Structure formats: structure tokens, C-alpha cells
Amino acid sequence: RLDRAILVEALEGIRFDESTLRETAWDPLQVVQVAGSGLFALIAREATPWPQRGTALVHRVAGLPALLDGARSALGSLPGRPVSLLHTDTALAQLDGILEQVDEGLAVARATPDGGLGLADHLAALRPHAAAALASYRRALEEEIRPYAVGEGRLGPDLFRQKLRHTLASDLAPDELVARARHDLAAVCAELVRLAREAGPAWCPGAAPPAREDELWRGAFDAIAAQHA
């Protein structure tokens, strides 16, 4: 029953994303985040041996042109919700990071014995195609999308409430969530102050106590970090 409930929640979230929210139609940043995180996870997290991660990386880099082309086609396809200017500008600012991830993967492959089992050669051959696709997507955003990107990007109360429910898998109302967060923030800050006062004499000997409590625990953090980064 628990597994079924989790699965149903996931399916409801997918249905909401695909039929109601449809972020890919008005948020150019979506594809940047999908591509960037998809490459980064394979490069930075050694969850599986390099041959598996490197092979997956090759396939994902090879798929970048189709991914970006599909993203471009979807933008502006939702009547009544224009493309968000804020998300467009943020996507343009972060777009170069995707190619940086490709280069990082190529560096990892080249540093692996035998060129990462030949994967370095595959990535090197794919890099120009990925770079061209990213340049094309940038031109499309700058010349075709941005001049008509008049959306503000905010979801509004109703959509935000729905997205929050699917994100948290909870029926907590936004106001209740904020109230809980503020309560927890106060409790955590009080504990930080208590610990900082307790540790302060050992880590900041001779230092006069600062007037503000946030400066108190920040000073303790900085003193500890100087020896335990």
C-alpha cells in the first residue's frame, strides 16, 4: 500500500507537470538544468565504475542537439503564458556551463588509463556538435525568444500551491509551511547561539563578544573552519 501511494503521488506529479504546469513551454532554463545536472552527476559522483558512467556521458553528449532542438520547439507553445524573461536571461547566463561540463568529462576521460577505454576519443568527436547545438540554442534565445519574452515567470498563488503539494508530497498550505519554517529557524538560531557561546572561549580566546548574535556564531564558525575546513 505504501509503495502504491508513493507511485500514485509520482504519477500525479508527472501529470501535473505535463498537462498543467508545462514549464518547458515558458521556461528556457529547464533544459539548461536538465542537461547540466545530467552531465555533472556522471562526472562528479563515482557511484559506478568509469566505463559505465563514461559510456552514459557519451550518449548524453550525443543527445544534446536533439534535446536543445526539442526545447526550442516547445518554447512559446502554451497559450496565455508567454516565455519568462527572467528565466530566459538566467538560461543565457548559465548556458556556457553545459559545454564546461562536456570539457570536464573529456578531461576525466583523458586522465583515465587508455583514454577512458576509448571514450575520450568519442567525447572529443562529439564536442563540436554539442558546441554548435548550444550556440544555435543561444542564438534562438537571443534573437527569437527574448524579444517576445514578456512573462514574469512567477506561478501565481494557485499554480504555486499545486506545485508545492506535488514537490513536498504534502497537503500543507503555503502559509502553514512558512509558519513552521520561521518557527524552526528561530529554534535553530537559538541553538547556534548557545553552541557558539559554549565554544567561543576555546576557539576565539580573548575576543570580545560581538553585539549581534549572528556575528557570534559566524565568528565561531570561521574560527573552527580555519582549522577544520
GROMACS .gro file of C-alpha atoms in nm:
model
  229
    1ARG     CA    1   0.000   0.000   0.000
    2LEU     CA    2   0.283   0.239   0.080
    3ASP     CA    3   0.458   0.165  -0.248
    4ARG     CA    4   0.134   0.215  -0.436
    5ALA     CA    5   0.074   0.551  -0.262
    6ILE     CA    6   0.425   0.667  -0.348
    7LEU     CA    7   0.381   0.560  -0.710
    8VAL     CA    8   0.043   0.732  -0.740
    9GLU     CA    9   0.190   1.054  -0.597
   10ALA     CA   10   0.473   1.039  -0.850
   11LEU     CA   11   0.230   0.980  -1.139
   12GLU     CA   12   0.011   1.267  -1.023
   13GLY     CA   13   0.317   1.493  -1.016
   14ILE     CA   14   0.413   1.390  -1.369
   15ARG     CA   15   0.057   1.452  -1.490
   16PHE     CA   16   0.057   1.797  -1.328
   17ASP     CA   17   0.393   1.884  -1.487
   18GLU     CA   18   0.289   1.766  -1.833
   19SER     CA   19  -0.070   1.888  -1.851
   20THR     CA   20  -0.091   2.192  -1.624
   21LEU     CA   21   0.245   2.345  -1.534
   22ARG     CA   22   0.420   2.278  -1.866
   23GLU     CA   23   0.738   2.464  -1.771
   24THR     CA   24   0.916   2.363  -2.090
   25ALA     CA   25   0.674   2.587  -2.281
   26TRP     CA   26   0.771   2.907  -2.098
   27ASP     CA   27   1.094   2.838  -1.907
   28PRO     CA   28   1.414   2.816  -2.119
   29LEU     CA   29   1.611   2.740  -1.804
   30GLN     CA   30   1.455   2.393  -1.776
   31VAL     CA   31   1.670   2.238  -2.047
   32VAL     CA   32   1.985   2.403  -1.910
   33GLN     CA   33   1.922   2.247  -1.570
   34VAL     CA   34   1.836   1.905  -1.715
   35ALA     CA   35   2.144   1.895  -1.938
   36GLY     CA   36   2.383   2.041  -1.683
   37SER     CA   37   2.276   1.824  -1.392
   38GLY     CA   38   2.266   1.516  -1.615
   39LEU     CA   39   2.629   1.561  -1.718
   40PHE     CA   40   2.752   1.676  -1.377
   41ALA     CA   41   2.611   1.374  -1.196
   42LEU     CA   42   2.804   1.134  -1.419
   43ILE     CA   43   3.130   1.328  -1.386
   44ALA     CA   44   3.131   1.420  -1.019
   45ARG     CA   45   2.966   1.123  -0.850
   46GLU     CA   46   3.160   0.798  -0.859
   47ALA     CA   47   2.854   0.583  -0.796
   48THR     CA   48   2.952   0.336  -1.068
   49PRO     CA   49   3.281   0.249  -1.245
   50TRP     CA   50   3.404   0.493  -1.508
   51PRO     CA   51   3.326   0.266  -1.809
   52GLN     CA   52   2.957   0.279  -1.717
   53ARG     CA   53   2.950   0.649  -1.634
   54GLY     CA   54   3.169   0.740  -1.931
   55THR     CA   55   2.953   0.547  -2.174
   56ALA     CA   56   2.641   0.718  -2.039
   57LEU     CA   57   2.819   1.053  -2.067
   58VAL     CA   58   2.898   0.988  -2.434
   59HIS     CA   59   2.533   0.911  -2.506
   60ARG     CA   60   2.410   1.217  -2.320
   61VAL     CA   61   2.652   1.447  -2.502
   62ALA     CA   62   2.544   1.287  -2.831
   63GLY     CA   63   2.183   1.363  -2.740
   64LEU     CA   64   2.238   1.731  -2.663
   65PRO     CA   65   2.148   1.860  -3.014
   66ALA     CA   66   1.814   1.677  -3.014
   67LEU     CA   67   1.742   1.784  -2.656
   68LEU     CA   68   1.808   2.150  -2.731
   69ASP     CA   69   1.616   2.138  -3.057
   70GLY     CA   70   1.315   1.992  -2.881
   71ALA     CA   71   1.340   2.254  -2.607
   72ARG     CA   72   1.345   2.533  -2.863
   73SER     CA   73   1.036   2.394  -3.038
   74ALA     CA   74   0.842   2.375  -2.712
   75LEU     CA   75   0.905   2.735  -2.604
   76GLY     CA   76   0.608   2.964  -2.658
   77SER     CA   77   0.362   2.679  -2.717
   78LEU     CA   78   0.139   2.741  -2.414
   79PRO     CA   79  -0.142   2.988  -2.492
   80GLY     CA   80  -0.184   3.254  -2.228
   81ARG     CA   81   0.158   3.204  -2.069
   82PRO     CA   82   0.440   3.386  -2.252
   83VAL     CA   83   0.802   3.286  -2.208
   84SER     CA   84   0.953   3.423  -1.889
   85LEU     CA   85   1.210   3.699  -1.939
   86LEU     CA   86   1.382   3.625  -1.606
   87HIS     CA   87   1.420   3.256  -1.691
   88THR     CA   88   1.542   3.344  -2.041
   89ASP     CA   89   1.814   3.575  -1.912
   90THR     CA   90   1.916   3.321  -1.647
   91ALA     CA   91   1.935   3.047  -1.909
   92LEU     CA   92   2.158   3.265  -2.127
   93ALA     CA   93   2.384   3.336  -1.829
   94GLN     CA   94   2.419   2.966  -1.741
   95LEU     CA   95   2.427   2.812  -2.088
   96ASP     CA   96   2.807   2.804  -2.116
   97GLY     CA   97   2.817   2.578  -1.812
   98ILE     CA   98   2.691   2.286  -2.021
   99LEU     CA   99   2.990   2.295  -2.253
  100GLU     CA  100   3.215   2.334  -1.949
  101GLN     CA  101   3.070   2.006  -1.821
  102VAL     CA  102   3.145   1.841  -2.155
  103ASP     CA  103   3.505   1.963  -2.130
  104GLU     CA  104   3.529   1.842  -1.772
  105GLY     CA  105   3.409   1.499  -1.880
  106LEU     CA  106   3.660   1.498  -2.161
  107ALA     CA  107   3.938   1.584  -1.914
  108VAL     CA  108   3.831   1.299  -1.685
  109ALA     CA  109   3.826   1.056  -1.978
  110ARG     CA  110   4.172   1.164  -2.093
  111ALA     CA  111   4.310   1.128  -1.741
  112THR     CA  112   4.179   0.772  -1.721
  113PRO     CA  113   4.418   0.497  -1.835
  114ASP     CA  114   4.383   0.409  -2.205
  115GLY     CA  115   4.186   0.727  -2.266
  116GLY     CA  116   3.896   0.605  -2.062
  117LEU     CA  117   3.863   0.290  -2.276
  118GLY     CA  118   3.838   0.500  -2.593
  119LEU     CA  119   3.566   0.721  -2.451
  120ALA     CA  120   3.790   1.027  -2.469
  121ASP     CA  121   3.803   0.996  -2.848
  122HIS     CA  122   3.425   0.963  -2.867
  123LEU     CA  123   3.373   1.271  -2.650
  124ALA     CA  124   3.629   1.472  -2.847
  125ALA     CA  125   3.446   1.387  -3.169
  126LEU     CA  126   3.110   1.486  -3.020
  127ARG     CA  127   3.224   1.813  -2.866
  128PRO     CA  128   3.198   2.026  -3.185
  129HIS     CA  129   2.841   1.907  -3.241
  130ALA     CA  130   2.748   1.987  -2.881
  131ALA     CA  131   2.912   2.330  -2.907
  132ALA     CA  132   2.726   2.406  -3.231
  133ALA     CA  133   2.394   2.299  -3.080
  134LEU     CA  134   2.450   2.517  -2.775
  135ALA     CA  135   2.545   2.814  -2.995
  136SER     CA  136   2.231   2.760  -3.201
  137TYR     CA  137   2.015   2.747  -2.888
  138ARG     CA  138   2.177   3.068  -2.763
  139ARG     CA  139   2.104   3.245  -3.092
  140ALA     CA  140   1.744   3.127  -3.080
  141LEU     CA  141   1.703   3.258  -2.726
  142GLU     CA  142   1.863   3.592  -2.807
  143GLU     CA  143   1.705   3.656  -3.147
  144GLU     CA  144   1.375   3.466  -3.149
  145ILE     CA  145   1.266   3.415  -2.789
  146ARG     CA  146   1.390   3.706  -2.581
  147PRO     CA  147   1.224   3.985  -2.785
  148TYR     CA  148   0.887   3.826  -2.706
  149ALA     CA  149   0.966   3.701  -2.356
  150VAL     CA  150   0.723   3.918  -2.164
  151GLY     CA  151   0.625   3.666  -1.897
  152GLU     CA  152   0.726   3.746  -1.542
  153GLY     CA  153   0.794   3.385  -1.451
  154ARG     CA  154   0.602   3.374  -1.124
  155LEU     CA  155   0.343   3.098  -1.099
  156GLY     CA  156   0.079   3.283  -0.902
  157PRO     CA  157  -0.092   3.153  -0.586
  158ASP     CA  158  -0.294   2.868  -0.740
  159LEU     CA  159  -0.020   2.710  -0.952
  160PHE     CA  160   0.235   2.761  -0.676
  161ARG     CA  161   0.011   2.585  -0.425
  162GLN     CA  162  -0.031   2.291  -0.663
  163LYS     CA  163   0.339   2.268  -0.742
  164LEU     CA  164   0.425   2.287  -0.372
  165ARG     CA  165   0.191   1.999  -0.297
  166HIS     CA  166   0.349   1.776  -0.562
  167THR     CA  167   0.703   1.882  -0.470
  168LEU     CA  168   0.660   1.807  -0.098
  169ALA     CA  169   0.402   1.527  -0.135
  170SER     CA  170   0.213   1.711   0.136
  171ASP     CA  171  -0.115   1.899   0.175
  172LEU     CA  172   0.047   2.167   0.391
  173ALA     CA  173  -0.074   2.511   0.285
  174PRO     CA  174   0.198   2.763   0.191
  175ASP     CA  175   0.113   2.985   0.491
  176GLU     CA  176   0.141   2.691   0.729
  177LEU     CA  177   0.470   2.588   0.575
  178VAL     CA  178   0.610   2.941   0.618
  179ALA     CA  179   0.497   2.947   0.982
  180ARG     CA  180   0.670   2.614   1.050
  181ALA     CA  181   0.984   2.732   0.874
  182ARG     CA  182   1.000   3.052   1.079
  183HIS     CA  183   0.949   2.852   1.399
  184ASP     CA  184   1.229   2.612   1.303
  185LEU     CA  185   1.455   2.899   1.201
  186ALA     CA  186   1.418   3.062   1.542
  187ALA     CA  187   1.492   2.731   1.717
  188VAL     CA  188   1.799   2.660   1.505
  189CYS     CA  189   1.936   3.013   1.550
  190ALA     CA  190   1.889   2.988   1.928
  191GLU     CA  191   2.083   2.661   1.932
  192LEU     CA  192   2.358   2.814   1.718
  193VAL     CA  193   2.393   3.098   1.967
  194ARG     CA  194   2.406   2.855   2.259
  195LEU     CA  195   2.675   2.643   2.098
  196ALA     CA  196   2.876   2.948   1.991
  197ARG     CA  197   2.876   3.086   2.345
  198GLU     CA  198   2.983   2.747   2.474
  199ALA     CA  199   3.264   2.705   2.220
  200GLY     CA  200   3.361   3.070   2.184
  201PRO     CA  201   3.622   3.092   2.463
  202ALA     CA  202   3.811   2.791   2.326
  203TRP     CA  203   3.802   2.895   1.961
  204CYS     CA  204   3.815   3.274   1.997
  205PRO     CA  205   4.023   3.328   2.313
  206GLY     CA  206   4.031   3.685   2.432
  207ALA     CA  207   3.780   3.806   2.175
  208ALA     CA  208   3.511   4.042   2.296
  209PRO     CA  209   3.159   3.904   2.243
  210PRO     CA  210   3.001   4.072   1.941
  211ALA     CA  211   2.686   4.275   1.982
  212ARG     CA  212   2.482   4.073   1.734
  213GLU     CA  213   2.402   3.706   1.785
  214ASP     CA  214   2.450   3.613   1.419
  215GLU     CA  215   2.802   3.759   1.435
  216LEU     CA  216   2.864   3.544   1.742
  217TRP     CA  217   2.802   3.210   1.573
  218ARG     CA  218   2.953   3.326   1.245
  219GLY     CA  219   3.276   3.411   1.430
  220ALA     CA  220   3.278   3.067   1.590
  221PHE     CA  221   3.219   2.900   1.251
  222ASP     CA  222   3.503   3.097   1.091
  223ALA     CA  223   3.743   3.015   1.374
  224ILE     CA  224   3.664   2.644   1.352
  225ALA     CA  225   3.680   2.644   0.972
  226ALA     CA  226   4.031   2.789   0.984
  227GLN     CA  227   4.149   2.458   1.130
  228HIS     CA  228   3.880   2.217   1.010
  229ALA     CA  229   3.780   2.319   0.661
   0.00000   0.00000   0.00000
